[in-house]
Amino acid sequence: MPDLGLEVLFKGKNLARLLGGLWTALRISLLSVAISLPLGVLLGVLMTRNNRFVKALLQFYLNFIRIMPQMVLLFIVYFGSTRAFGWDISGEAASVIVFTLWGTAEMSDLVRGALISIPRHQYESAEALGMSKSQTSLYIIIPQAVRRLIPLSINLVTRMIKTTSLILMIGVVEVLKVSQQIIEANRMSSPNAAFGVYLSVFLLYFFACWPISLLAGRLEKKWS
Amino acid sequence: MDEVILSVKNLVKRFDDNTILNGISFDVRRGEVIVVLGPSGCGKSTLLRCLNALEPIQGGEIFLNGQAVDSAAKDLTGLRQQIGMVFQSYELFPHMSVLNNILIAPVQVQKRQREEVRAEALQLLERVGLREKQNSFPRELSGGQKQRVAIVRALCMHPEVLLLDEITAALDPEMVREVLDVVLNLAREGKTMLIVTHELSFARAIADRVLFIDGGKIVEQGKPADFFDHPQTERAKQFLRTFEYESVK
């Protein structure tokens, strides 16, 4: 049996520290999701309107955020903007800002996609029954759009949780940073700690994201 | 059968520079069944869509019981409740059961009692042979079943006129019959209908009057027996010939 370095998890408060790190990652992603979802819905609806200026602006925003690696966005906000504008924000706040910018952009695209995927005939058939514009939206369009949207946006949540592993680069002590600290501190006593610690990080991410993916899959099946 | 309920006067419909309907005029009397025929692209479907203001019109007037129908009409939703429409592609609402598809507009738009509409809906479903499908979802139905539900959905609004836009064009041949039988029954009951179809023998059986449209105008109209057996215009003759095949044996 090779030494997997698992014993290090049970030294001191190491396991609790790892869980604390996971909570930091989850806290940042859930807060960003909570802000991104309503903003994304708003921008997504605006994108389906026929205002060319607004459309072009939102399109630029979406593409800009997509092209930029998240790491670069984190660096710009945390190192760049604080220096250039002289404000003081924590790494956690910078992370929430970046993840919200990203989540809003992705969410708006999902909302736009869900709305335009509903055939024009559905609007017409509702209108032919004498429904007003707001009744058509309320009873026919929004329920269908939401059914298409929920599985996709749940997947976005898991992507955001996974991507929080980048924020250790701006000094936020999340689960991966805690792992590095534990491995460093036990380098002499448990030289194989890397395997055990990263394995547990893997499992922690897995058990955070898996139920969410499962839920998305189930809803997709239910509404397909 | 003399009270005019729908009156179309000099209707003009253009898409940009492309004139689709160029001065169409006709009246529909209560209880009358009118079949609109014409080569594809002649504007038959567009005509029906104009009649309940799904398409804005560029000229002429449409009156339903004396009230002007156009996309800027003040009581457009009220007018549309009096004009039932059934589409080629059924257009049931996929997120609702059959029963809810039928109930949503009478209950939410006409504010009728849910129980009363439900009883009527079930009766109508029974008549089209789909009562046991009331809790099914559209995806679980065949094309012919979907179309019968769509007809019931339109009927439950108690429309003055029913517009049927190529309602069997997307169906497999063996399902055409079950849908057209429903429509024939409606005609027997005296429903006022305007039907666009490519089923000529059905047209002949059901129509009180045939309108033949080509090039955006009514080229010929008359009783089905006259139109089918003695078409007056060259274009109508040509159109009817396209449905005939000569034996090659």
Coordinates of C-alpha atoms in Angstrom, one line a residue:
Chain A
M1 CA 0.0 0.0 0.0
P2 CA 1.6 3.2 -1.1
D3 CA 1.6 6.2 1.3
L4 CA -1.3 8.4 0.0
G5 CA -0.6 11.0 2.6
L6 CA -4.1 10.9 3.9
E7 CA -3.1 11.1 7.6
V8 CA -2.4 14.7 7.2
L9 CA -6.1 15.5 7.0
F10 CA -6.6 14.4 10.5
K11 CA -3.7 16.4 12.0
G12 CA -4.8 19.5 13.9
K13 CA -7.7 21.3 12.3
N14 CA -6.7 20.5 8.8
L15 CA -10.0 19.1 7.7
A16 CA -12.0 21.9 9.2
R17 CA -9.6 24.4 7.4
L18 CA -10.3 22.7 4.1
L19 CA -14.0 22.9 4.7
G20 CA -13.6 26.5 5.6
G21 CA -11.8 27.1 2.3
L22 CA -14.6 25.4 0.4
W23 CA -17.1 27.6 2.2
T24 CA -15.2 30.7 1.0
A25 CA -15.3 29.5 -2.5
L26 CA -19.0 28.6 -2.3
R27 CA -19.8 31.9 -0.6
I28 CA -18.2 33.9 -3.4
S29 CA -19.8 31.9 -6.1
L30 CA -23.3 31.9 -4.6
L31 CA -23.2 35.6 -3.9
S32 CA -22.1 36.3 -7.5
V33 CA -24.8 34.0 -8.7
A34 CA -27.4 35.8 -6.6
I35 CA -26.4 39.1 -8.2
S36 CA -25.8 37.7 -11.7
L37 CA -29.1 36.0 -12.2
P38 CA -31.5 38.9 -12.0
L39 CA -29.0 41.2 -13.8
G40 CA -28.6 38.6 -16.5
V41 CA -32.4 38.2 -16.9
L42 CA -32.7 41.9 -17.3
L43 CA -29.9 42.2 -19.9
G44 CA -31.1 39.1 -21.7
V45 CA -34.6 40.6 -22.1
L46 CA -33.0 43.9 -23.3
M47 CA -31.0 41.9 -25.9
T48 CA -34.2 40.6 -27.5
R49 CA -35.6 44.1 -27.9
N50 CA -35.2 46.0 -31.1
N51 CA -32.9 48.7 -29.9
R52 CA -29.7 48.5 -32.0
F53 CA -27.6 50.6 -29.8
V54 CA -28.5 48.7 -26.6
K55 CA -28.0 45.4 -28.6
A56 CA -24.5 46.4 -29.8
L57 CA -23.5 47.6 -26.4
L58 CA -24.6 44.3 -24.7
Q59 CA -23.0 42.2 -27.5
F60 CA -19.7 44.0 -26.9
Y61 CA -20.0 43.4 -23.2
L62 CA -20.7 39.7 -23.7
N63 CA -17.9 39.2 -26.1
F64 CA -15.4 41.2 -24.1
I65 CA -16.1 39.1 -21.0
R66 CA -15.9 35.9 -23.0
I67 CA -12.7 36.6 -24.7
M68 CA -10.9 37.8 -21.5
P69 CA -9.5 34.9 -19.4
Q70 CA -11.1 35.2 -16.0
M71 CA -7.6 35.3 -14.4
V72 CA -6.8 38.5 -16.4
L73 CA -10.1 40.0 -15.3
L74 CA -9.3 39.2 -11.7
F75 CA -5.8 40.8 -12.0
I76 CA -7.2 43.9 -13.7
V77 CA -9.8 44.4 -11.0
Y78 CA -7.7 43.4 -8.0
F79 CA -4.2 44.7 -8.9
G80 CA -5.0 47.1 -11.8
S81 CA -8.0 49.0 -10.7
T82 CA -7.1 49.4 -7.1
R83 CA -3.8 51.0 -8.1
A84 CA -5.2 53.1 -10.9
F85 CA -8.2 54.5 -9.1
G86 CA -6.8 54.3 -5.6
W87 CA -9.6 52.4 -4.0
D88 CA -9.2 49.6 -1.6
I89 CA -11.1 46.3 -2.2
S90 CA -10.5 42.9 -0.7
G91 CA -9.6 39.9 -2.8
E92 CA -13.0 38.5 -2.0
A93 CA -14.8 41.7 -3.1
A94 CA -12.8 41.7 -6.3
S95 CA -13.7 38.1 -6.9
V96 CA -17.4 38.8 -6.5
I97 CA -17.1 41.7 -8.9
V98 CA -15.4 39.6 -11.6
F99 CA -17.7 36.6 -11.1
T100 CA -20.7 38.9 -11.3
L101 CA -19.5 40.5 -14.5
W102 CA -18.9 37.1 -16.0
G103 CA -22.1 35.5 -14.6
T104 CA -24.3 38.4 -15.8
A105 CA -22.8 38.2 -19.3
E106 CA -23.3 34.4 -19.6
M107 CA -26.7 34.5 -18.0
S108 CA -27.9 37.2 -20.4
D109 CA -26.9 35.1 -23.3
L110 CA -28.8 32.1 -21.9
V111 CA -31.9 34.2 -21.3
R112 CA -31.7 35.7 -24.8
G113 CA -31.2 32.2 -26.3
A114 CA -34.2 30.8 -24.3
L115 CA -36.4 33.7 -25.4
I116 CA -35.6 33.6 -29.1
S117 CA -35.9 29.8 -29.2
I118 CA -39.6 30.1 -28.6
P119 CA -41.2 30.0 -32.1
R120 CA -43.1 33.1 -33.3
H121 CA -46.1 30.9 -33.8
Q122 CA -46.5 30.5 -30.1
Y123 CA -47.0 34.2 -29.7
E124 CA -49.4 34.2 -32.6
S125 CA -51.4 31.3 -31.4
A126 CA -51.8 33.1 -28.0
E127 CA -52.7 36.3 -29.6
A128 CA -55.2 34.6 -31.9
L129 CA -56.9 33.4 -28.7
G130 CA -57.3 37.0 -27.7
M131 CA -54.5 37.2 -25.2
S132 CA -53.0 40.5 -24.5
K133 CA -49.2 41.0 -24.8
S134 CA -48.8 40.6 -21.0
Q135 CA -51.0 37.6 -20.8
T136 CA -49.0 36.0 -23.7
S137 CA -45.8 36.6 -21.8
L138 CA -47.1 35.5 -18.5
Y139 CA -48.9 32.3 -19.5
I140 CA -47.2 31.2 -22.6
I141 CA -43.7 32.6 -23.2
I142 CA -42.2 33.0 -19.7
P143 CA -43.1 29.5 -18.5
Q144 CA -41.6 28.0 -21.6
A145 CA -38.5 30.1 -21.4
V146 CA -38.0 29.3 -17.7
R147 CA -38.1 25.6 -18.4
R148 CA -35.4 25.9 -21.0
L149 CA -33.4 28.3 -18.8
I150 CA -33.3 26.5 -15.4
P151 CA -31.1 23.5 -16.4
L152 CA -28.7 25.8 -18.3
S153 CA -28.4 28.3 -15.5
I154 CA -27.8 25.6 -13.0
N155 CA -24.9 24.4 -15.1
L156 CA -23.6 28.0 -15.1
V157 CA -23.6 27.8 -11.3
T158 CA -21.4 24.7 -11.2
R159 CA -19.1 26.4 -13.7
M160 CA -18.8 29.4 -11.4
I161 CA -18.1 27.2 -8.4
K162 CA -15.3 25.4 -10.3
T163 CA -13.8 28.6 -11.6
T164 CA -13.4 30.0 -8.1
S165 CA -10.2 27.9 -7.9
L166 CA -8.6 30.8 -9.7
I167 CA -9.1 33.3 -7.0
L168 CA -6.2 32.0 -4.9
M169 CA -4.1 34.0 -7.5
I170 CA -5.3 37.2 -5.9
G171 CA -4.7 36.0 -2.4
V172 CA -8.1 34.8 -1.4
V173 CA -7.7 31.9 0.9
E174 CA -10.1 29.4 -0.6
V175 CA -10.0 25.6 -0.6
L176 CA -7.1 25.3 -3.0
K177 CA -5.0 27.9 -1.1
V178 CA -5.7 26.1 2.2
S179 CA -4.5 22.9 0.6
Q180 CA -1.3 24.4 -0.5
Q181 CA -0.7 25.8 3.0
I182 CA -1.4 22.4 4.5
I183 CA 1.0 20.6 2.1
E184 CA 3.7 23.2 2.7
A185 CA 3.4 23.0 6.5
N186 CA 3.6 19.2 6.5
R187 CA 6.3 18.9 3.9
M188 CA 8.7 17.2 6.4
S189 CA 6.4 15.0 8.4
S190 CA 4.1 14.0 5.5
P191 CA 6.0 14.3 2.2
N192 CA 3.1 12.6 0.3
A193 CA 0.4 15.0 1.6
A194 CA -0.2 16.4 -1.9
F195 CA -2.0 13.4 -3.0
G196 CA -4.3 13.1 0.0
V197 CA -5.0 16.7 0.2
Y198 CA -5.8 17.3 -3.4
L199 CA -7.8 14.1 -3.5
S200 CA -10.0 15.6 -0.8
V201 CA -10.2 18.9 -2.7
F202 CA -11.4 16.9 -5.6
L203 CA -14.0 15.2 -3.5
L204 CA -15.1 18.4 -1.9
Y205 CA -15.7 20.1 -5.3
F206 CA -17.4 17.0 -6.5
F207 CA -19.9 16.8 -3.7
A208 CA -20.5 20.5 -4.0
C209 CA -21.3 20.4 -7.7
W210 CA -22.7 16.9 -8.2
P211 CA -26.1 17.4 -6.5
I212 CA -26.5 20.6 -8.6
S213 CA -25.7 18.8 -11.8
L214 CA -28.1 16.1 -10.8
L215 CA -30.8 18.5 -10.2
A216 CA -30.2 20.2 -13.6
G217 CA -30.3 16.8 -15.3
R218 CA -33.5 15.9 -13.6
L219 CA -35.3 19.2 -14.4
E220 CA -34.1 18.9 -18.0
K221 CA -35.7 15.4 -18.3
K222 CA -38.9 16.5 -16.6
W223 CA -39.4 19.5 -18.9
S224 CA -38.1 18.2 -22.2
Chain B
M1 CA -78.0 32.7 -44.0
D2 CA -78.1 36.3 -45.1
E3 CA -76.6 38.3 -42.2
V4 CA -73.1 39.4 -43.1
I5 CA -70.7 38.9 -40.2
L6 CA -67.3 39.4 -41.9
S7 CA -66.8 41.9 -44.6
V8 CA -63.5 42.4 -46.5
K9 CA -63.3 45.5 -48.7
N10 CA -60.5 46.1 -51.1
L11 CA -57.8 44.5 -48.9
V12 CA -54.2 45.3 -49.8
K13 CA -51.3 43.5 -48.1
R14 CA -47.7 44.3 -48.9
F15 CA -44.4 43.0 -47.6
D16 CA -42.0 45.8 -48.4
D17 CA -42.4 46.2 -52.2
N18 CA -43.9 42.8 -52.7
T19 CA -47.7 43.0 -53.0
I20 CA -49.3 39.8 -51.7
L21 CA -53.0 40.8 -51.7
N22 CA -54.1 43.4 -54.2
G23 CA -57.7 44.5 -53.6
I24 CA -59.6 41.5 -52.2
S25 CA -63.3 42.0 -51.4
F26 CA -65.8 39.5 -50.2
D27 CA -68.5 39.0 -47.5
V28 CA -69.0 36.1 -45.2
R29 CA -72.6 35.4 -44.1
R30 CA -73.5 33.7 -40.9
G31 CA -73.3 29.9 -41.3
E32 CA -71.5 30.1 -44.5
V33 CA -68.5 27.9 -45.3
I34 CA -66.0 29.5 -47.7
V35 CA -63.0 27.6 -49.0
V36 CA -60.1 29.6 -50.3
L37 CA -58.1 27.9 -53.0
G38 CA -55.1 29.0 -55.1
P39 CA -51.6 28.1 -56.0
S40 CA -49.0 28.1 -53.2
G41 CA -47.7 31.6 -52.5
C42 CA -50.9 33.2 -53.8
G43 CA -51.5 34.8 -50.4
K44 CA -54.3 32.5 -49.0
S45 CA -52.7 32.1 -45.6
T46 CA -51.7 35.7 -45.5
L47 CA -55.4 36.6 -46.2
L48 CA -56.5 34.5 -43.1
R49 CA -53.8 36.1 -41.0
C50 CA -55.0 39.6 -42.0
L51 CA -58.5 38.7 -40.9
N52 CA -57.5 38.5 -37.2
A53 CA -54.8 41.2 -37.5
L54 CA -51.8 38.9 -37.1
E55 CA -50.6 40.8 -40.2
P56 CA -51.0 44.6 -40.5
I57 CA -52.7 45.6 -43.7
Q58 CA -51.7 48.4 -46.1
G59 CA -55.0 49.2 -47.6
G60 CA -58.7 48.4 -47.5
E61 CA -60.9 47.5 -44.6
I62 CA -62.1 44.4 -42.6
F63 CA -65.2 44.5 -40.6
L64 CA -66.4 41.9 -38.1
N65 CA -70.0 42.5 -37.1
G66 CA -69.5 46.1 -38.2
Q67 CA -66.3 46.6 -36.1
A68 CA -63.1 47.4 -37.9
V69 CA -60.3 44.8 -37.6
D70 CA -56.8 46.0 -37.9
S71 CA -53.6 45.7 -35.8
A72 CA -54.3 49.2 -34.3
A73 CA -57.9 48.4 -33.4
K74 CA -58.8 49.6 -29.9
D75 CA -60.4 46.3 -28.8
L76 CA -58.1 44.0 -30.7
T77 CA -58.1 41.3 -28.1
G78 CA -61.9 41.5 -27.9
L79 CA -62.2 41.1 -31.7
R80 CA -59.8 38.2 -31.8
Q81 CA -61.9 36.3 -29.3
Q82 CA -64.6 36.3 -31.9
I83 CA -62.3 35.0 -34.6
G84 CA -61.0 31.5 -33.9
M85 CA -57.9 30.4 -35.8
V86 CA -56.4 27.0 -36.3
F87 CA -52.8 26.8 -37.7
Q88 CA -51.1 24.3 -39.9
S89 CA -48.6 23.5 -37.2
Y90 CA -51.2 23.1 -34.4
E91 CA -49.3 25.4 -32.1
L92 CA -50.6 23.9 -28.9
F93 CA -48.8 25.2 -25.8
P94 CA -46.2 22.5 -25.1
H95 CA -46.0 23.2 -21.3
M96 CA -49.7 22.7 -20.7
S97 CA -51.9 19.6 -20.7
V98 CA -54.6 19.2 -23.3
L99 CA -57.2 20.5 -20.9
N100 CA -55.2 23.5 -19.9
N101 CA -54.5 24.3 -23.5
I102 CA -58.2 24.6 -24.0
L103 CA -59.1 26.3 -20.7
I104 CA -56.4 29.0 -20.6
A105 CA -58.0 31.5 -22.9
P106 CA -61.7 31.1 -21.9
V107 CA -60.7 31.3 -18.2
Q108 CA -57.9 34.0 -18.3
V109 CA -59.1 36.1 -21.3
Q110 CA -62.9 35.7 -21.1
K111 CA -62.9 35.4 -17.3
R112 CA -65.4 32.5 -17.5
Q113 CA -65.9 30.1 -14.6
R114 CA -63.3 27.3 -14.8
E115 CA -65.8 24.6 -14.0
E116 CA -68.2 25.7 -16.6
V117 CA -65.5 25.8 -19.3
R118 CA -64.1 22.5 -18.2
A119 CA -67.4 20.8 -18.6
E120 CA -67.8 22.3 -22.1
A121 CA -64.2 21.4 -23.0
L122 CA -64.7 17.8 -21.9
Q123 CA -67.9 17.6 -24.0
L124 CA -66.1 18.9 -27.1
L125 CA -63.1 16.6 -26.5
E126 CA -65.6 13.7 -26.2
R127 CA -67.0 14.7 -29.6
V128 CA -63.6 14.6 -31.3
G129 CA -62.8 11.3 -29.6
L130 CA -60.1 12.7 -27.2
R131 CA -61.7 12.8 -23.8
E132 CA -59.3 10.3 -22.4
K133 CA -56.4 12.5 -23.6
Q134 CA -57.4 15.5 -21.4
N135 CA -54.4 15.1 -19.1
S136 CA -51.9 14.3 -21.8
F137 CA -49.3 16.7 -23.0
P138 CA -49.1 17.8 -26.6
R139 CA -45.8 15.8 -27.1
E140 CA -47.7 12.6 -26.3
L141 CA -50.2 13.1 -29.1
S142 CA -50.1 12.4 -32.8
G143 CA -50.4 15.2 -35.3
G144 CA -54.1 14.5 -36.0
Q145 CA -54.9 14.4 -32.3
K146 CA -53.0 17.7 -31.8
Q147 CA -55.0 19.3 -34.5
R148 CA -58.3 18.1 -33.1
V149 CA -57.3 19.6 -29.8
A150 CA -56.4 22.9 -31.5
I151 CA -59.9 22.9 -33.1
V152 CA -61.5 22.3 -29.7
R153 CA -59.3 25.1 -28.2
A154 CA -60.6 27.5 -30.8
L155 CA -64.2 26.4 -30.4
C156 CA -64.2 26.8 -26.7
M157 CA -63.9 30.6 -27.2
H158 CA -67.3 30.6 -29.0
P159 CA -65.9 32.4 -32.0
E160 CA -68.2 34.0 -34.6
V161 CA -66.0 32.8 -37.4
L162 CA -63.4 30.0 -37.5
L163 CA -60.3 30.4 -39.7
L164 CA -58.7 27.1 -40.7
D165 CA -55.2 27.6 -42.2
E166 CA -54.1 24.5 -44.1
I167 CA -54.9 22.5 -41.0
T168 CA -54.1 19.1 -42.6
A169 CA -51.0 20.1 -44.6
A170 CA -48.6 18.9 -42.0
L171 CA -50.4 15.6 -41.3
D172 CA -49.8 12.1 -42.5
P173 CA -52.5 11.1 -45.0
E174 CA -54.2 8.6 -42.7
M175 CA -54.7 11.4 -40.1
V176 CA -56.2 13.9 -42.5
R177 CA -59.5 12.2 -42.4
E178 CA -60.0 12.3 -38.7
V179 CA -59.4 16.0 -38.7
L180 CA -61.5 16.8 -41.7
D181 CA -64.4 14.7 -40.3
V182 CA -64.4 17.0 -37.3
V183 CA -64.6 20.0 -39.6
L184 CA -67.4 18.5 -41.7
N185 CA -69.4 18.1 -38.5
L186 CA -68.9 21.7 -37.6
A187 CA -70.2 22.7 -41.0
R188 CA -73.3 20.6 -40.5
E189 CA -73.9 22.4 -37.3
G190 CA -73.8 25.7 -39.1
K191 CA -70.4 27.1 -38.0
T192 CA -69.2 30.0 -40.1
M193 CA -65.8 29.0 -41.5
L194 CA -63.1 30.2 -43.8
I195 CA -60.9 27.4 -44.9
V196 CA -57.7 27.3 -46.7
T197 CA -56.9 23.8 -47.9
H198 CA -55.3 21.7 -50.6
E199 CA -57.8 18.8 -50.1
L200 CA -60.0 19.4 -53.2
S201 CA -62.5 16.7 -52.6
F202 CA -63.0 18.0 -49.0
A203 CA -63.3 21.5 -50.4
R204 CA -66.0 20.4 -52.8
A205 CA -67.9 18.6 -50.0
I206 CA -67.8 21.3 -47.5
A207 CA -67.9 24.6 -49.3
D208 CA -70.9 26.8 -49.8
R209 CA -68.6 29.0 -51.9
V210 CA -65.1 28.7 -53.3
L211 CA -62.8 31.7 -53.7
F212 CA -60.0 31.1 -56.1
I213 CA -57.1 33.5 -55.5
D214 CA -54.2 34.0 -57.8
G215 CA -51.7 36.9 -58.1
G216 CA -53.2 38.6 -55.0
K217 CA -56.7 38.9 -56.5
I218 CA -59.9 36.8 -56.4
V219 CA -59.8 35.4 -59.9
E220 CA -63.0 33.4 -59.7
Q221 CA -65.6 32.5 -57.2
G222 CA -68.8 30.5 -57.1
K223 CA -70.5 27.3 -55.9
P224 CA -68.2 24.3 -55.7
A225 CA -70.0 22.4 -58.3
D226 CA -69.7 25.2 -60.8
F227 CA -66.1 25.9 -59.9
F228 CA -64.8 22.4 -60.0
D229 CA -66.8 21.2 -63.0
H230 CA -67.0 24.3 -65.1
P231 CA -64.2 26.7 -64.2
Q232 CA -64.6 29.9 -66.1
T233 CA -61.1 31.3 -66.1
E234 CA -58.0 29.8 -67.7
R235 CA -56.0 30.2 -64.5
A236 CA -58.6 28.2 -62.5
K237 CA -58.6 25.5 -65.2
Q238 CA -54.8 25.3 -65.0
F239 CA -54.9 25.1 -61.2
L240 CA -57.4 22.3 -61.2
R241 CA -55.4 20.4 -63.8
T242 CA -52.3 20.3 -61.5
F243 CA -54.3 17.9 -59.3
E244 CA -55.0 15.4 -62.0
Y245 CA -52.7 12.7 -63.2
E246 CA -52.9 10.9 -66.5
S247 CA -52.4 7.2 -66.7
V248 CA -49.0 6.2 -68.2
K249 CA -50.0 2.6 -68.7

